Amino acid sequence: MATSASNTEQGSITTGPVTTGPIEGSTKHHLPVPGTDLRFPSRRIHLTDGTHHDVYDTSGPYTDEAARIDLEAGLPRARDAWSRPAPVDGAATQLAWAQAGIITAEMRFIAAREGAAPELVRSEVAAGRAVIPANHRHPESEPMIIGKAFAVKINANIGNSAVRSSISDEVEKMVWAARWGADTIMDLSTGKDIHRTREWILRNSPVPVGTVPIYQALEKVGGDPTALTWDLYRDTVIEQCEQGVDYMTVHAGVLLRYVPLTAKRVTGIVSRGGSIMAAWCLAHHTESFLYTHFEELCDILRGYDVTFSLGDGLRPGSIADANDEAQFAELRTLGELTKIAKSRGVQVMIEGPGHVPMHKIAENVRLEEQWCEEAPFYTLGPLATDIAPAYDHITSAIGAAMIAQAGTAMLCYVTPKEHLGLPNRDDVKTGVITYKIAAHSADLAKGHPRAQERDDALSKARFEFRWIDQFNLSLDPDSARAFHDETLPAEPAKTAHFCSMCGPKFCSMRISADVREYAAEHGLETQEQIDAAIAIGMAGKSAEFADHGSRVYLPLTEAATGAADA
Amino acid sequence: MATSASNTEQGSITTGPVTTGPIEGSTKHHLPVPGTDLRFPSRRIHLTDGTHHDVYDTSGPYTDEAARIDLEAGLPRARDAWSRPAPVDGAATQLAWAQAGIITAEMRFIAAREGAAPELVRSEVAAGRAVIPANHRHPESEPMIIGKAFAVKINANIGNSAVRSSISDEVEKMVWAARWGADTIMDLSTGKDIHRTREWILRNSPVPVGTVPIYQALEKVGGDPTALTWDLYRDTVIEQCEQGVDYMTVHAGVLLRYVPLTAKRVTGIVSRGGSIMAAWCLAHHTESFLYTHFEELCDILRGYDVTFSLGDGLRPGSIADANDEAQFAELRTLGELTKIAKSRGVQVMIEGPGHVPMHKIAENVRLEEQWCEEAPFYTLGPLATDIAPAYDHITSAIGAAMIAQAGTAMLCYVTPKEHLGLPNRDDVKTGVITYKIAAHSADLAKGHPRAQERDDALSKARFEFRWIDQFNLSLDPDSARAFHDETLPAEPAKTAHFCSMCGPKFCSMRISADVREYAAEHGLETQEQIDAAIAIGMAGKSAEFADHGSRVYLPLTEAATGAADA
């Protein structure tokens, strides 16, 4: 792993190096997309037995040793060359094409990437149960899908604020988040240089980029929410569509009449966008311009195939406020808006909480599906308790895994710095890996066809003391290896048939291997065979096992070749 | 926080310093136990508004500034002075007393500590749905209860191995684990000096101590499982009972006929105790001596009121092996053994997995309750996926929270080093805090009367920008403060009404406070009032809110006193 690339001065902004090179033990491969001349990215993990294990890859060209990274030039604009069908009723969107029965290049790419049938991709998009966030003006991105029929996705938030961070930090955070598995990133910058920060991120991002346009609009009016206007907001949205933003959070469900419902809450309104719109509605004692101009907004987004992420501006900010009247009133309105957007050919997903105790999680998915026509649900955690700031990646991973099991399509990560400060590069990685865990746990629970293969491969490596394979099959080979090496740093320990937990004299895995060998030798596979063997004194074979037992710590290879019986 | 106490040489063993002093922002208090002259420990968190919040305290005298710690002398033998009822039918156990309708001093202490009725404690123990692990010979411990009617408990495993660690490390790990919230600890030492390590731990432990006696028995026979005998095991159990061990893991459900059921597994037998007994059974082609001598074992444990923790020697070690025939065959046998133990007056809990995907978690609790008469379930995680070594505290916290919500009474922690090496002091803290999160999340989901109070207190502090209260109400004040200070280190930032996430110019919490004030001023509390206000143009009050809006970042105190209207 290197941290080099270009280091460019442009005006006052330093765009520093980003992380390149493959993840330990793996290489990038581009595999064919059936029915096209396209190829999709895949990460190949090489195992010590000569086999390999391919996994879904979000990292873009940065992990490809053959790629030349030039941040100033940006990534290749690959999708510009892909064939694009004619618009359907004026809509050149994946939704319109899917509803017209057209399987686009993006759908075939995604189908190959997911290991799904192209027709499944098309039909889920057509039904509005899945979205493909792919702005025509972000041709650098590798298409991906968000929907409950597919692998659960995760998003990483990055972005500077007025207090901290620089453009180069944010570009590296994007590359770094994608490296470890972020399926999309959101640029939530609120400070200076929002436009330029986003430009650097978009031109170099292999994953879809989401934003919250109201943040930039607020900067344009000097931070005073009451000074916002529809015209200013609309122009900001167009600016971001033109740049290539793939999906936008729009808090159009924060209606004037819902705002007072938050007054008795423990933590009021915690969504930035929600509180901006609440302040505007109250100040002007009129309905939100996002709601009253929603159709116009749809028509703008449709022109670029930008996906709506209908924001939950009234999401709960504490366990006490979960599933309350304000939250669900807004969700119903998001359902109305979903219908409007889809009828105008615009893709839609729905944002969800936040902070929810475990027993109230399933209700969120149930109501979202019921009211929003099963539009993909995209939740922030939720945190299952409020009492662990500095560990909110964990409090929220519990809720995230459960809500994904219940049907949420994408999980927005939470880092250890949540509620306390801005995440640094380490926090971003911790957040991404933690959310890969939550998403993968849900895939397992949902019976996703590919999910268990990796668990089984890793567990088999663990059982066979293939330490290096265990490291490399894990979500974070670097940390797994480092933790192992803390107690047993020498290289030979990585081929040893024991670890520091039990020491060399005793190991349960070793005994298990002996049991396996013994059972195989004596044909003990079914309960009937076992009972029969027990009835006749285990076939008088005890002496043989005792022989094994007394040499139970032989190297596995020796035992496997039968040398133990010699 | 200091790290001093005694530093004693005894033979070749250095017993180093342990961590003492209160947790940041809190002090130890001893509150009266109604109906007795006893007092129970409680941690009082002091808030900046002059109020306080008391929380359950496991840390023992080490966090008491008034206590003098002398590791060599051990903790005061407080329980020696407590009144003890006469044996019932020869059994001087909490179970026997509870079944006889007697509420012991331990039960009253626990009731006060839990905020429960003494009769609930007695009846749950009498039914075998809860246990009080309190060996008569461990009078240094502060009684606690494990049962699903009470707060979910967590255990921290410590113990040296042949490769690493020393006695002083282990004593500090015990003190450290209890400091952060471990309700019990298990000493799983397998190397040299098992007896002496345990002695140091027991004499200084304020929490119940569990062990797995077969580990020490194995050391006595030079590590050869086939050389184990009942006599040697029995003597080891008696030795540990005499020393004061409060509960013992006994893998008496690993029967000869179950062993071959593991041969086809991905990860065979992963329990050390399970694999030892499997090796013994196969070598001697006879039934486990733990099973055939179980009644005798009961009678030994009864003499000290040591609690059984019936081990799941055939627990799954991977997602692939979860809920299989071997695992559930053993669980049925543990049910038989539960009946035998209880009939002889011995308390019992049941150990559970391990590695289980989310959708198979609930079945474990259902079958355990059905087959084992609702004896308290005590699970290791379970890990919800195998693919994240170095993050298994998180993979397992997901499973732990869910299995606790389903009724598990105690969760055995997993540290980031699981599968990779021995946990160090930092890993122990991470494991404990992570498991406090899982346990507390489950308490919230189960509606435990006291659980949400702490969430609400912390969230209220967060909403009101009482940063120091937010830190101190958290599970780990030191980390919360450190994370905050990484981006805003100056002391004034801890009273600022913003944080580094949004910067000083914009904050959603601030706007929420304005909304609240506005709603209160205009009597907007019910939906009817809100609708009426909207109908008449928000009572013409928009100018007033606009006034607020333009000064929306006033200090909270100024806004609260109405200065903003001046």
JSON list of N, CA and C in Angstrom, two decimals, chain A residues 156-203:
[
{"chain": "A", "resi": 156, "resn": "ALA", "atom": "N", "xyz": [-20.62, 6.10, 3.13]},
{"chain": "A", "resi": 156, "resn": "ALA", "atom": "CA", "xyz": [-19.73, 6.81, 4.05]},
{"chain": "A", "resi": 156, "resn": "ALA", "atom": "C", "xyz": [-19.89, 8.31, 3.85]},
{"chain": "A", "resi": 157, "resn": "ASN", "atom": "N", "xyz": [-20.15, 9.02, 4.93]},
{"chain": "A", "resi": 157, "resn": "ASN", "atom": "CA", "xyz": [-20.22, 10.48, 4.86]},
{"chain": "A", "resi": 157, "resn": "ASN", "atom": "C", "xyz": [-18.83, 11.07, 5.01]},
{"chain": "A", "resi": 158, "resn": "ILE", "atom": "N", "xyz": [-18.50, 12.00, 4.12]},
{"chain": "A", "resi": 158, "resn": "ILE", "atom": "CA", "xyz": [-17.28, 12.78, 4.30]},
{"chain": "A", "resi": 158, "resn": "ILE", "atom": "C", "xyz": [-17.67, 14.24, 4.16]},
{"chain": "A", "resi": 159, "resn": "GLY", "atom": "N", "xyz": [-16.71, 15.12, 4.18]},
{"chain": "A", "resi": 159, "resn": "GLY", "atom": "CA", "xyz": [-17.03, 16.53, 4.02]},
{"chain": "A", "resi": 159, "resn": "GLY", "atom": "C", "xyz": [-16.40, 17.37, 5.08]},
{"chain": "A", "resi": 160, "resn": "ASN", "atom": "N", "xyz": [-15.94, 18.54, 4.68]},
{"chain": "A", "resi": 160, "resn": "ASN", "atom": "CA", "xyz": [-15.30, 19.42, 5.65]},
{"chain": "A", "resi": 160, "resn": "ASN", "atom": "C", "xyz": [-16.35, 20.29, 6.34]},
{"chain": "A", "resi": 161, "resn": "SER", "atom": "N", "xyz": [-15.93, 20.98, 7.38]},
{"chain": "A", "resi": 161, "resn": "SER", "atom": "CA", "xyz": [-16.82, 21.94, 8.03]},
{"chain": "A", "resi": 161, "resn": "SER", "atom": "C", "xyz": [-16.02, 23.21, 8.20]},
{"chain": "A", "resi": 162, "resn": "ALA", "atom": "N", "xyz": [-16.67, 24.23, 8.76]},
{"chain": "A", "resi": 162, "resn": "ALA", "atom": "CA", "xyz": [-16.01, 25.51, 8.93]},
{"chain": "A", "resi": 162, "resn": "ALA", "atom": "C", "xyz": [-14.81, 25.40, 9.87]},
{"chain": "A", "resi": 163, "resn": "VAL", "atom": "N", "xyz": [-14.82, 24.40, 10.73]},
{"chain": "A", "resi": 163, "resn": "VAL", "atom": "CA", "xyz": [-13.77, 24.32, 11.75]},
{"chain": "A", "resi": 163, "resn": "VAL", "atom": "C", "xyz": [-12.53, 23.56, 11.27]},
{"chain": "A", "resi": 164, "resn": "ARG", "atom": "N", "xyz": [-12.73, 22.53, 10.49]},
{"chain": "A", "resi": 164, "resn": "ARG", "atom": "CA", "xyz": [-11.65, 21.58, 10.23]},
{"chain": "A", "resi": 164, "resn": "ARG", "atom": "C", "xyz": [-11.61, 21.10, 8.79]},
{"chain": "A", "resi": 165, "resn": "SER", "atom": "N", "xyz": [-10.58, 20.42, 8.43]},
{"chain": "A", "resi": 165, "resn": "SER", "atom": "CA", "xyz": [-10.49, 19.63, 7.22]},
{"chain": "A", "resi": 165, "resn": "SER", "atom": "C", "xyz": [-10.16, 20.48, 5.97]},
{"chain": "A", "resi": 166, "resn": "SER", "atom": "N", "xyz": [-9.62, 19.83, 4.96]},
{"chain": "A", "resi": 166, "resn": "SER", "atom": "CA", "xyz": [-9.25, 20.49, 3.72]},
{"chain": "A", "resi": 166, "resn": "SER", "atom": "C", "xyz": [-9.69, 19.63, 2.55]},
{"chain": "A", "resi": 167, "resn": "ILE", "atom": "N", "xyz": [-9.62, 20.17, 1.36]},
{"chain": "A", "resi": 167, "resn": "ILE", "atom": "CA", "xyz": [-10.03, 19.40, 0.19]},
{"chain": "A", "resi": 167, "resn": "ILE", "atom": "C", "xyz": [-9.23, 18.12, 0.06]},
{"chain": "A", "resi": 168, "resn": "SER", "atom": "N", "xyz": [-7.92, 18.21, 0.23]},
{"chain": "A", "resi": 168, "resn": "SER", "atom": "CA", "xyz": [-7.10, 17.01, 0.05]},
{"chain": "A", "resi": 168, "resn": "SER", "atom": "C", "xyz": [-7.49, 15.93, 1.05]},
{"chain": "A", "resi": 169, "resn": "ASP", "atom": "N", "xyz": [-7.80, 16.36, 2.28]},
{"chain": "A", "resi": 169, "resn": "ASP", "atom": "CA", "xyz": [-8.26, 15.38, 3.27]},
{"chain": "A", "resi": 169, "resn": "ASP", "atom": "C", "xyz": [-9.52, 14.68, 2.78]},
{"chain": "A", "resi": 170, "resn": "GLU", "atom": "N", "xyz": [-10.43, 15.45, 2.19]},
{"chain": "A", "resi": 170, "resn": "GLU", "atom": "CA", "xyz": [-11.71, 14.87, 1.79]},
{"chain": "A", "resi": 170, "resn": "GLU", "atom": "C", "xyz": [-11.57, 13.93, 0.60]},
{"chain": "A", "resi": 171, "resn": "VAL", "atom": "N", "xyz": [-10.70, 14.29, -0.37]},
{"chain": "A", "resi": 171, "resn": "VAL", "atom": "CA", "xyz": [-10.49, 13.39, -1.51]},
{"chain": "A", "resi": 171, "resn": "VAL", "atom": "C", "xyz": [-9.88, 12.08, -1.02]},
{"chain": "A", "resi": 172, "resn": "GLU", "atom": "N", "xyz": [-8.92, 12.17, -0.13]},
{"chain": "A", "resi": 172, "resn": "GLU", "atom": "CA", "xyz": [-8.33, 10.94, 0.41]},
{"chain": "A", "resi": 172, "resn": "GLU", "atom": "C", "xyz": [-9.36, 10.14, 1.21]},
{"chain": "A", "resi": 173, "resn": "LYS", "atom": "N", "xyz": [-10.22, 10.84, 1.96]},
{"chain": "A", "resi": 173, "resn": "LYS", "atom": "CA", "xyz": [-11.26, 10.10, 2.70]},
{"chain": "A", "resi": 173, "resn": "LYS", "atom": "C", "xyz": [-12.18, 9.34, 1.74]},
{"chain": "A", "resi": 174, "resn": "MET", "atom": "N", "xyz": [-12.50, 9.96, 0.61]},
{"chain": "A", "resi": 174, "resn": "MET", "atom": "CA", "xyz": [-13.34, 9.28, -0.39]},
{"chain": "A", "resi": 174, "resn": "MET", "atom": "C", "xyz": [-12.64, 8.03, -0.91]},
{"chain": "A", "resi": 175, "resn": "VAL", "atom": "N", "xyz": [-11.38, 8.18, -1.33]},
{"chain": "A", "resi": 175, "resn": "VAL", "atom": "CA", "xyz": [-10.62, 7.04, -1.86]},
{"chain": "A", "resi": 175, "resn": "VAL", "atom": "C", "xyz": [-10.49, 5.95, -0.80]},
{"chain": "A", "resi": 176, "resn": "TRP", "atom": "N", "xyz": [-10.23, 6.38, 0.41]},
{"chain": "A", "resi": 176, "resn": "TRP", "atom": "CA", "xyz": [-10.01, 5.48, 1.55]},
{"chain": "A", "resi": 176, "resn": "TRP", "atom": "C", "xyz": [-11.31, 4.74, 1.90]},
{"chain": "A", "resi": 177, "resn": "ALA", "atom": "N", "xyz": [-12.43, 5.46, 1.91]},
{"chain": "A", "resi": 177, "resn": "ALA", "atom": "CA", "xyz": [-13.73, 4.83, 2.22]},
{"chain": "A", "resi": 177, "resn": "ALA", "atom": "C", "xyz": [-14.08, 3.80, 1.15]},
{"chain": "A", "resi": 178, "resn": "ALA", "atom": "N", "xyz": [-13.88, 4.16, -0.13]},
{"chain": "A", "resi": 178, "resn": "ALA", "atom": "CA", "xyz": [-14.18, 3.22, -1.21]},
{"chain": "A", "resi": 178, "resn": "ALA", "atom": "C", "xyz": [-13.26, 2.01, -1.14]},
{"chain": "A", "resi": 179, "resn": "ARG", "atom": "N", "xyz": [-12.00, 2.25, -0.75]},
{"chain": "A", "resi": 179, "resn": "ARG", "atom": "CA", "xyz": [-11.04, 1.14, -0.62]},
{"chain": "A", "resi": 179, "resn": "ARG", "atom": "C", "xyz": [-11.57, 0.05, 0.31]},
{"chain": "A", "resi": 180, "resn": "TRP", "atom": "N", "xyz": [-12.15, 0.47, 1.43]},
{"chain": "A", "resi": 180, "resn": "TRP", "atom": "CA", "xyz": [-12.55, -0.50, 2.45]},
{"chain": "A", "resi": 180, "resn": "TRP", "atom": "C", "xyz": [-13.98, -0.99, 2.27]},
{"chain": "A", "resi": 181, "resn": "GLY", "atom": "N", "xyz": [-14.68, -0.45, 1.25]},
{"chain": "A", "resi": 181, "resn": "GLY", "atom": "CA", "xyz": [-15.98, -1.04, 0.94]},
{"chain": "A", "resi": 181, "resn": "GLY", "atom": "C", "xyz": [-17.17, -0.11, 0.88]},
{"chain": "A", "resi": 182, "resn": "ALA", "atom": "N", "xyz": [-16.96, 1.20, 0.96]},
{"chain": "A", "resi": 182, "resn": "ALA", "atom": "CA", "xyz": [-18.11, 2.11, 0.86]},
{"chain": "A", "resi": 182, "resn": "ALA", "atom": "C", "xyz": [-18.69, 2.02, -0.55]},
{"chain": "A", "resi": 183, "resn": "ASP", "atom": "N", "xyz": [-19.99, 1.79, -0.64]},
{"chain": "A", "resi": 183, "resn": "ASP", "atom": "CA", "xyz": [-20.65, 1.66, -1.94]},
{"chain": "A", "resi": 183, "resn": "ASP", "atom": "C", "xyz": [-21.01, 3.01, -2.53]},
{"chain": "A", "resi": 184, "resn": "THR", "atom": "N", "xyz": [-21.26, 3.98, -1.67]},
{"chain": "A", "resi": 184, "resn": "THR", "atom": "CA", "xyz": [-21.45, 5.36, -2.11]},
{"chain": "A", "resi": 184, "resn": "THR", "atom": "C", "xyz": [-20.81, 6.24, -1.05]},
{"chain": "A", "resi": 185, "resn": "ILE", "atom": "N", "xyz": [-20.55, 7.50, -1.43]},
{"chain": "A", "resi": 185, "resn": "ILE", "atom": "CA", "xyz": [-20.13, 8.45, -0.40]},
{"chain": "A", "resi": 185, "resn": "ILE", "atom": "C", "xyz": [-21.03, 9.67, -0.51]},
{"chain": "A", "resi": 186, "resn": "MET", "atom": "N", "xyz": [-21.22, 10.34, 0.62]},
{"chain": "A", "resi": 186, "resn": "MET", "atom": "CA", "xyz": [-21.93, 11.62, 0.60]},
{"chain": "A", "resi": 186, "resn": "MET", "atom": "C", "xyz": [-20.95, 12.70, 1.00]},
{"chain": "A", "resi": 187, "resn": "ASP", "atom": "N", "xyz": [-20.94, 13.77, 0.21]},
{"chain": "A", "resi": 187, "resn": "ASP", "atom": "CA", "xyz": [-20.12, 14.93, 0.54]},
{"chain": "A", "resi": 187, "resn": "ASP", "atom": "C", "xyz": [-21.00, 15.92, 1.30]},
{"chain": "A", "resi": 188, "resn": "LEU", "atom": "N", "xyz": [-20.77, 16.02, 2.58]},
{"chain": "A", "resi": 188, "resn": "LEU", "atom": "CA", "xyz": [-21.60, 16.87, 3.44]},
{"chain": "A", "resi": 188, "resn": "LEU", "atom": "C", "xyz": [-20.89, 18.16, 3.83]},
{"chain": "A", "resi": 189, "resn": "SER", "atom": "N", "xyz": [-20.01, 18.61, 2.97]},
{"chain": "A", "resi": 189, "resn": "SER", "atom": "CA", "xyz": [-19.25, 19.82, 3.30]},
{"chain": "A", "resi": 189, "resn": "SER", "atom": "C", "xyz": [-20.18, 20.99, 3.62]},
{"chain": "A", "resi": 190, "resn": "THR", "atom": "N", "xyz": [-19.79, 21.78, 4.61]},
{"chain": "A", "resi": 190, "resn": "THR", "atom": "CA", "xyz": [-20.59, 22.95, 4.98]},
{"chain": "A", "resi": 190, "resn": "THR", "atom": "C", "xyz": [-19.74, 24.22, 5.03]},
{"chain": "A", "resi": 191, "resn": "GLY", "atom": "N", "xyz": [-18.45, 24.10, 4.85]},
{"chain": "A", "resi": 191, "resn": "GLY", "atom": "CA", "xyz": [-17.60, 25.28, 5.04]},
{"chain": "A", "resi": 191, "resn": "GLY", "atom": "C", "xyz": [-17.34, 26.01, 3.74]},
{"chain": "A", "resi": 192, "resn": "LYS", "atom": "N", "xyz": [-16.14, 26.49, 3.59]},
{"chain": "A", "resi": 192, "resn": "LYS", "atom": "CA", "xyz": [-15.75, 27.18, 2.36]},
{"chain": "A", "resi": 192, "resn": "LYS", "atom": "C", "xyz": [-15.52, 26.17, 1.25]},
{"chain": "A", "resi": 193, "resn": "ASP", "atom": "N", "xyz": [-15.50, 26.65, 0.02]},
{"chain": "A", "resi": 193, "resn": "ASP", "atom": "CA", "xyz": [-15.08, 25.83, -1.12]},
{"chain": "A", "resi": 193, "resn": "ASP", "atom": "C", "xyz": [-15.92, 24.59, -1.32]},
{"chain": "A", "resi": 194, "resn": "ILE", "atom": "N", "xyz": [-17.20, 24.69, -1.04]},
{"chain": "A", "resi": 194, "resn": "ILE", "atom": "CA", "xyz": [-18.06, 23.51, -1.21]},
{"chain": "A", "resi": 194, "resn": "ILE", "atom": "C", "xyz": [-18.03, 23.04, -2.67]},
{"chain": "A", "resi": 195, "resn": "HIS", "atom": "N", "xyz": [-18.15, 23.97, -3.60]},
{"chain": "A", "resi": 195, "resn": "HIS", "atom": "CA", "xyz": [-18.19, 23.60, -5.01]},
{"chain": "A", "resi": 195, "resn": "HIS", "atom": "C", "xyz": [-16.89, 22.92, -5.45]},
{"chain": "A", "resi": 196, "resn": "ARG", "atom": "N", "xyz": [-15.77, 23.52, -5.09]},
{"chain": "A", "resi": 196, "resn": "ARG", "atom": "CA", "xyz": [-14.48, 22.96, -5.53]},
{"chain": "A", "resi": 196, "resn": "ARG", "atom": "C", "xyz": [-14.19, 21.63, -4.85]},
{"chain": "A", "resi": 197, "resn": "THR", "atom": "N", "xyz": [-14.53, 21.51, -3.58]},
{"chain": "A", "resi": 197, "resn": "THR", "atom": "CA", "xyz": [-14.33, 20.23, -2.89]},
{"chain": "A", "resi": 197, "resn": "THR", "atom": "C", "xyz": [-15.10, 19.13, -3.62]},
{"chain": "A", "resi": 198, "resn": "ARG", "atom": "N", "xyz": [-16.35, 19.43, -3.94]},
{"chain": "A", "resi": 198, "resn": "ARG", "atom": "CA", "xyz": [-17.20, 18.45, -4.61]},
{"chain": "A", "resi": 198, "resn": "ARG", "atom": "C", "xyz": [-16.67, 18.10, -5.99]},
{"chain": "A", "resi": 199, "resn": "GLU", "atom": "N", "xyz": [-16.14, 19.10, -6.70]},
{"chain": "A", "resi": 199, "resn": "GLU", "atom": "CA", "xyz": [-15.60, 18.85, -8.04]},
{"chain": "A", "resi": 199, "resn": "GLU", "atom": "C", "xyz": [-14.44, 17.85, -7.96]},
{"chain": "A", "resi": 200, "resn": "TRP", "atom": "N", "xyz": [-13.54, 18.06, -7.02]},
{"chain": "A", "resi": 200, "resn": "TRP", "atom": "CA", "xyz": [-12.41, 17.14, -6.85]},
{"chain": "A", "resi": 200, "resn": "TRP", "atom": "C", "xyz": [-12.90, 15.73, -6.51]},
{"chain": "A", "resi": 201, "resn": "ILE", "atom": "N", "xyz": [-13.89, 15.67, -5.65]},
{"chain": "A", "resi": 201, "resn": "ILE", "atom": "CA", "xyz": [-14.40, 14.36, -5.24]},
{"chain": "A", "resi": 201, "resn": "ILE", "atom": "C", "xyz": [-15.08, 13.67, -6.42]},
{"chain": "A", "resi": 202, "resn": "LEU", "atom": "N", "xyz": [-15.96, 14.40, -7.11]},
{"chain": "A", "resi": 202, "resn": "LEU", "atom": "CA", "xyz": [-16.71, 13.77, -8.22]},
{"chain": "A", "resi": 202, "resn": "LEU", "atom": "C", "xyz": [-15.80, 13.26, -9.32]},
{"chain": "A", "resi": 203, "resn": "ARG", "atom": "N", "xyz": [-14.83, 14.08, -9.71]},
{"chain": "A", "resi": 203, "resn": "ARG", "atom": "CA", "xyz": [-14.00, 13.70, -10.84]},
{"chain": "A", "resi": 203, "resn": "ARG", "atom": "C", "xyz": [-13.09, 12.51, -10.50]}
]
